[in-house]
PDB file of C-alpha atoms in Angstrom:
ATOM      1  CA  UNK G   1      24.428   3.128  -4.138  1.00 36.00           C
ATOM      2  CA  UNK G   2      22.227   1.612  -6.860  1.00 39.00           C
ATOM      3  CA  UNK G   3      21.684   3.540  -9.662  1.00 40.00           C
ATOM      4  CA  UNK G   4      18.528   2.177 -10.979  1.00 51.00           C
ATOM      5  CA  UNK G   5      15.754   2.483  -7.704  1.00 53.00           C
ATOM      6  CA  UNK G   6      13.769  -0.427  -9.308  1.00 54.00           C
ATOM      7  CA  UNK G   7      16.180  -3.170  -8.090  1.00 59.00           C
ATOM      8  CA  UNK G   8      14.935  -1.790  -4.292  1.00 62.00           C
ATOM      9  CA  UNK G   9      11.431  -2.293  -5.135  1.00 74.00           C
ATOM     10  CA  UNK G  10      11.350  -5.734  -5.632  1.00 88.00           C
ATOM     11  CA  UNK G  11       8.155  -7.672  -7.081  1.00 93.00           C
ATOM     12  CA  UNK G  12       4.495  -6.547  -7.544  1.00 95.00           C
ATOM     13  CA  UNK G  13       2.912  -8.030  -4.142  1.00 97.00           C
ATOM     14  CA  UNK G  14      -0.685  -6.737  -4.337  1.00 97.00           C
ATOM     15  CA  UNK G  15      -3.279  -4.773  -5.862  1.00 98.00           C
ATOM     16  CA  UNK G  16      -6.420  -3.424  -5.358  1.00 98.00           C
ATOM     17  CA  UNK G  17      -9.194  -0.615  -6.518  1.00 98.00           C
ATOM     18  CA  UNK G  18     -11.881  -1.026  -4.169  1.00 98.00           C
ATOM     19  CA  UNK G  19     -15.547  -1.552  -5.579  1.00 97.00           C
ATOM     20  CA  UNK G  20     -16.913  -0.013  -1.859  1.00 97.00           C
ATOM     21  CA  UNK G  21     -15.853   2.223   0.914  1.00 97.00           C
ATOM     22  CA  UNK G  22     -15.522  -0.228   3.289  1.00 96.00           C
ATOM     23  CA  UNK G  23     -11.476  -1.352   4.431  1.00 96.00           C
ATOM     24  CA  UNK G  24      -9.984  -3.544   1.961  1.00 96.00           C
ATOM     25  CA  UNK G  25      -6.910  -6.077   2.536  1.00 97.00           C
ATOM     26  CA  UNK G  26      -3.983  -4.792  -0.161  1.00 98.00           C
ATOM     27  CA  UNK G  27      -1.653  -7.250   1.185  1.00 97.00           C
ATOM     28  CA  UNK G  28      -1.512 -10.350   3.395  1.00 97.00           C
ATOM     29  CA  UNK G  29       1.846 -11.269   4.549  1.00 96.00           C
ATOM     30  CA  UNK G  30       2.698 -15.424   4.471  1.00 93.00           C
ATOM     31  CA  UNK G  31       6.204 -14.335   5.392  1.00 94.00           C
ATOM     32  CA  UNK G  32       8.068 -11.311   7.386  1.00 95.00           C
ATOM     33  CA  UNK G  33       7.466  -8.703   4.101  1.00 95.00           C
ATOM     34  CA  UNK G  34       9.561  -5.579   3.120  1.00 95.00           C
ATOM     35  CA  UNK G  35       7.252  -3.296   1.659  1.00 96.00           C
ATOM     36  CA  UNK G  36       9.299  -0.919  -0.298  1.00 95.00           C
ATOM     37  CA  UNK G  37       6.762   0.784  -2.700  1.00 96.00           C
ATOM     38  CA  UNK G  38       2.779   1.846  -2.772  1.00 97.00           C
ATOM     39  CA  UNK G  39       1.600   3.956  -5.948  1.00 98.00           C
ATOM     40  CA  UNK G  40      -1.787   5.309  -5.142  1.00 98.00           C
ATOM     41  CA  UNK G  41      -3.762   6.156  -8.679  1.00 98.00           C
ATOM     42  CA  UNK G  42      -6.567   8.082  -8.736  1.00 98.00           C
ATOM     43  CA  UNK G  43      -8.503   6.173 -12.263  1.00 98.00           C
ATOM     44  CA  UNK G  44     -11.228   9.754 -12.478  1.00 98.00           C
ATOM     45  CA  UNK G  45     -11.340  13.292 -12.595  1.00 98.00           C
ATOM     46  CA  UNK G  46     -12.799  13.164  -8.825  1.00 98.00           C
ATOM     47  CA  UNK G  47     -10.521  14.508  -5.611  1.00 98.00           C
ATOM     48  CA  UNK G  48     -11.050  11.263  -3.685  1.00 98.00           C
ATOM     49  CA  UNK G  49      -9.896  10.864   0.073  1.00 98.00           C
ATOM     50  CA  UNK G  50      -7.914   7.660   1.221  1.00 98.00           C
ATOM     51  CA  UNK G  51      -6.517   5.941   4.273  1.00 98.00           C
ATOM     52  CA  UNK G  52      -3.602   3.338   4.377  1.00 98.00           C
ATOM     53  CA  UNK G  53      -3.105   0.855   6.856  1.00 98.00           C
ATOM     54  CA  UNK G  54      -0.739  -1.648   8.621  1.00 98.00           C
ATOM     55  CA  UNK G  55      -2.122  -4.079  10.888  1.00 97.00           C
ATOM     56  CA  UNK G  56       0.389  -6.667  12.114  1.00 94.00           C
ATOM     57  CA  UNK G  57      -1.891  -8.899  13.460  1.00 92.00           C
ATOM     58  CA  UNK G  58      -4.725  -9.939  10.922  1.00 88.00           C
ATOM     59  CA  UNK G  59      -7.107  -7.852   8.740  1.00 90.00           C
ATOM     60  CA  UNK G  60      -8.800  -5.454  10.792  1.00 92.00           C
ATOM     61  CA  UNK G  61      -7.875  -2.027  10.515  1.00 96.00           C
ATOM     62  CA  UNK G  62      -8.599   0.796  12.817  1.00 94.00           C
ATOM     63  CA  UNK G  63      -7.218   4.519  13.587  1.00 94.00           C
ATOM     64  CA  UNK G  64      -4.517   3.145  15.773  1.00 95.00           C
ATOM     65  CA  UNK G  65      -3.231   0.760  12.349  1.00 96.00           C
ATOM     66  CA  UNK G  66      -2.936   4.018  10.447  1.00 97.00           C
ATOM     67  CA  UNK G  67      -0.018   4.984   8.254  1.00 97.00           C
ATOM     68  CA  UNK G  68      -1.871   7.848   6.186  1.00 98.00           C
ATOM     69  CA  UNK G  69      -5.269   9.187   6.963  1.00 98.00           C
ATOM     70  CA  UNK G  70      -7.690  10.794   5.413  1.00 98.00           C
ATOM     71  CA  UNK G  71      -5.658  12.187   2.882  1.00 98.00           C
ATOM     72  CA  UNK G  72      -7.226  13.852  -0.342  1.00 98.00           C
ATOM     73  CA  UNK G  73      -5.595  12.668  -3.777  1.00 98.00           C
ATOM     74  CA  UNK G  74      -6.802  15.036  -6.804  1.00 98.00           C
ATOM     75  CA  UNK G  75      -8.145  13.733 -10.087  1.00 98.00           C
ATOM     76  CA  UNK G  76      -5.501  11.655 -12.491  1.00 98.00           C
ATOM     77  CA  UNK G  77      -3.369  12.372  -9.938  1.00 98.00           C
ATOM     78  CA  UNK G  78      -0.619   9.854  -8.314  1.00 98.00           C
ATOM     79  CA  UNK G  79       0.649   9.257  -5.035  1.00 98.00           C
ATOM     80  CA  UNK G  80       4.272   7.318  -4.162  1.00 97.00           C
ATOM     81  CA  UNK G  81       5.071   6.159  -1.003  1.00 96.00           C
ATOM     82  CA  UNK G  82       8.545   4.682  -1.465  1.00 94.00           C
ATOM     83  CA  UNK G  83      11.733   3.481   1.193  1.00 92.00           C
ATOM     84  CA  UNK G  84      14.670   5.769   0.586  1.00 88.00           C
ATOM     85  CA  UNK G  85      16.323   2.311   0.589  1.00 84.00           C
ATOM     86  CA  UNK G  86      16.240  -1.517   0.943  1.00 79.00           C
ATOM     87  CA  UNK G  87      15.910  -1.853   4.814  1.00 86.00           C
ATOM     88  CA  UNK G  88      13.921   1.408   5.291  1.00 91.00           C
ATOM     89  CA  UNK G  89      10.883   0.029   3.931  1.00 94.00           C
ATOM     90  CA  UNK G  90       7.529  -0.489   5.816  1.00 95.00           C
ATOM     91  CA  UNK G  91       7.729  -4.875   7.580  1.00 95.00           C
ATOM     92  CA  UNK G  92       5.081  -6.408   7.790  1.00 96.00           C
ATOM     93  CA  UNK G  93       5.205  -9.485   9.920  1.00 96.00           C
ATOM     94  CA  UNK G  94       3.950 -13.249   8.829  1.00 95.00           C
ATOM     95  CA  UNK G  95      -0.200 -12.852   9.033  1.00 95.00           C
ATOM     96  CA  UNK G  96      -0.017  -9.134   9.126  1.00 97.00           C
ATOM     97  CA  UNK G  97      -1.664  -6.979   6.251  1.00 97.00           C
ATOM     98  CA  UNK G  98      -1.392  -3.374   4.473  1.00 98.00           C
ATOM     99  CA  UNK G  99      -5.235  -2.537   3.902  1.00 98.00           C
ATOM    100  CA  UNK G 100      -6.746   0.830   2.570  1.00 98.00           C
ATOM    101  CA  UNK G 101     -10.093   2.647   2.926  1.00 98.00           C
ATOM    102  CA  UNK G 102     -11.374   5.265   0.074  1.00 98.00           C
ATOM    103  CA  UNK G 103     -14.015   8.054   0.267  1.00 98.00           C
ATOM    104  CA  UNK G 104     -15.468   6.742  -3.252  1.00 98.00           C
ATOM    105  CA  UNK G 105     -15.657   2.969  -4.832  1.00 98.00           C
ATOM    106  CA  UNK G 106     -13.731   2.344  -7.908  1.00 98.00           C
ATOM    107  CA  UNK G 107     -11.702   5.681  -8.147  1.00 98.00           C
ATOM    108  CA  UNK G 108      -8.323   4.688  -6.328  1.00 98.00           C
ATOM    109  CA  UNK G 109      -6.169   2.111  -7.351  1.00 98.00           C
ATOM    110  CA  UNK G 110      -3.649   0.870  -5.279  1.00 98.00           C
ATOM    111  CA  UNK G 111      -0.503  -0.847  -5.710  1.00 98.00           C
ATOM    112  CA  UNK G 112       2.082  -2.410  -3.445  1.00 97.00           C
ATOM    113  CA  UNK G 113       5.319  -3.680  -4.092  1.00 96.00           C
ATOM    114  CA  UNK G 114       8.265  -5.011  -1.524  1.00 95.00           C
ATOM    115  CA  UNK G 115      10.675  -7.841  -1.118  1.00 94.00           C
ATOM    116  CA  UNK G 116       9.504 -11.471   1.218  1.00 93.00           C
ATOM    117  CA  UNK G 117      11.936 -13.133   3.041  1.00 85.00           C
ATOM    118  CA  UNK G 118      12.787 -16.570   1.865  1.00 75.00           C
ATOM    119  CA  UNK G 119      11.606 -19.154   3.730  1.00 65.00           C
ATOM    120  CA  UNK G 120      14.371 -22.300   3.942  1.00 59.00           C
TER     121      UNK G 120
END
């Protein structure tokens, strides 16, 4: 059991508060990718909608690559979307890609976090 739930996170691996409403890339995997943490951060006092997706194939994202969608996220408010532990988290294969979609332009700002497996 670890005590302190940062060691799971591991390192900051993207970030992004889109300036349109069109799907934006989060993260690109150049390695098979743990992703272990996504804070969602709504910057105004606007309810803004988002959508989250994992696309293990490229950059395109579609219904069928969702993970959350359409889901409303209240003014200074903050979502967490966290593994329960290291191996629970959400892999992302070499070339694949978490990307997001948001209702408004430069009101959510997202940030991912996970662990990449070393490359020898």
């Amino acid at each position: 059991m670890v005590s302190d739930r940062s060691a799971l996170f591991g390192g900051k691996l993207g970030q992004v508060l889109p300036a349109t409403t069109t799907a934006q890339t989060l993260y690109t995997a150049l390695a098979t990718t743990e992703i272990t943490r996504i804070n969602i951060c709504n910057v105004t006092n606007n309810n803004v909608s988002y959508y989250l997706y994992h696309n293990d194939t490229g950059t395109t994202y579609a219904t069928a690559d969702a993970l959350v969608f359409n889901k409303t996220l209240s003014g200074h408010a903050t979502d967490i979307i966290e593994a329960a532990s290291q191996g629970s988290g959400i892999t992302i294969q070499k070339s694949g890609s978490i990307g997001v979609t948001t209702s408004a332009a430069n009101h959510l700002n997202f940030t991912c976090y996970g662990i990449v497996q070393k490359v020898r």
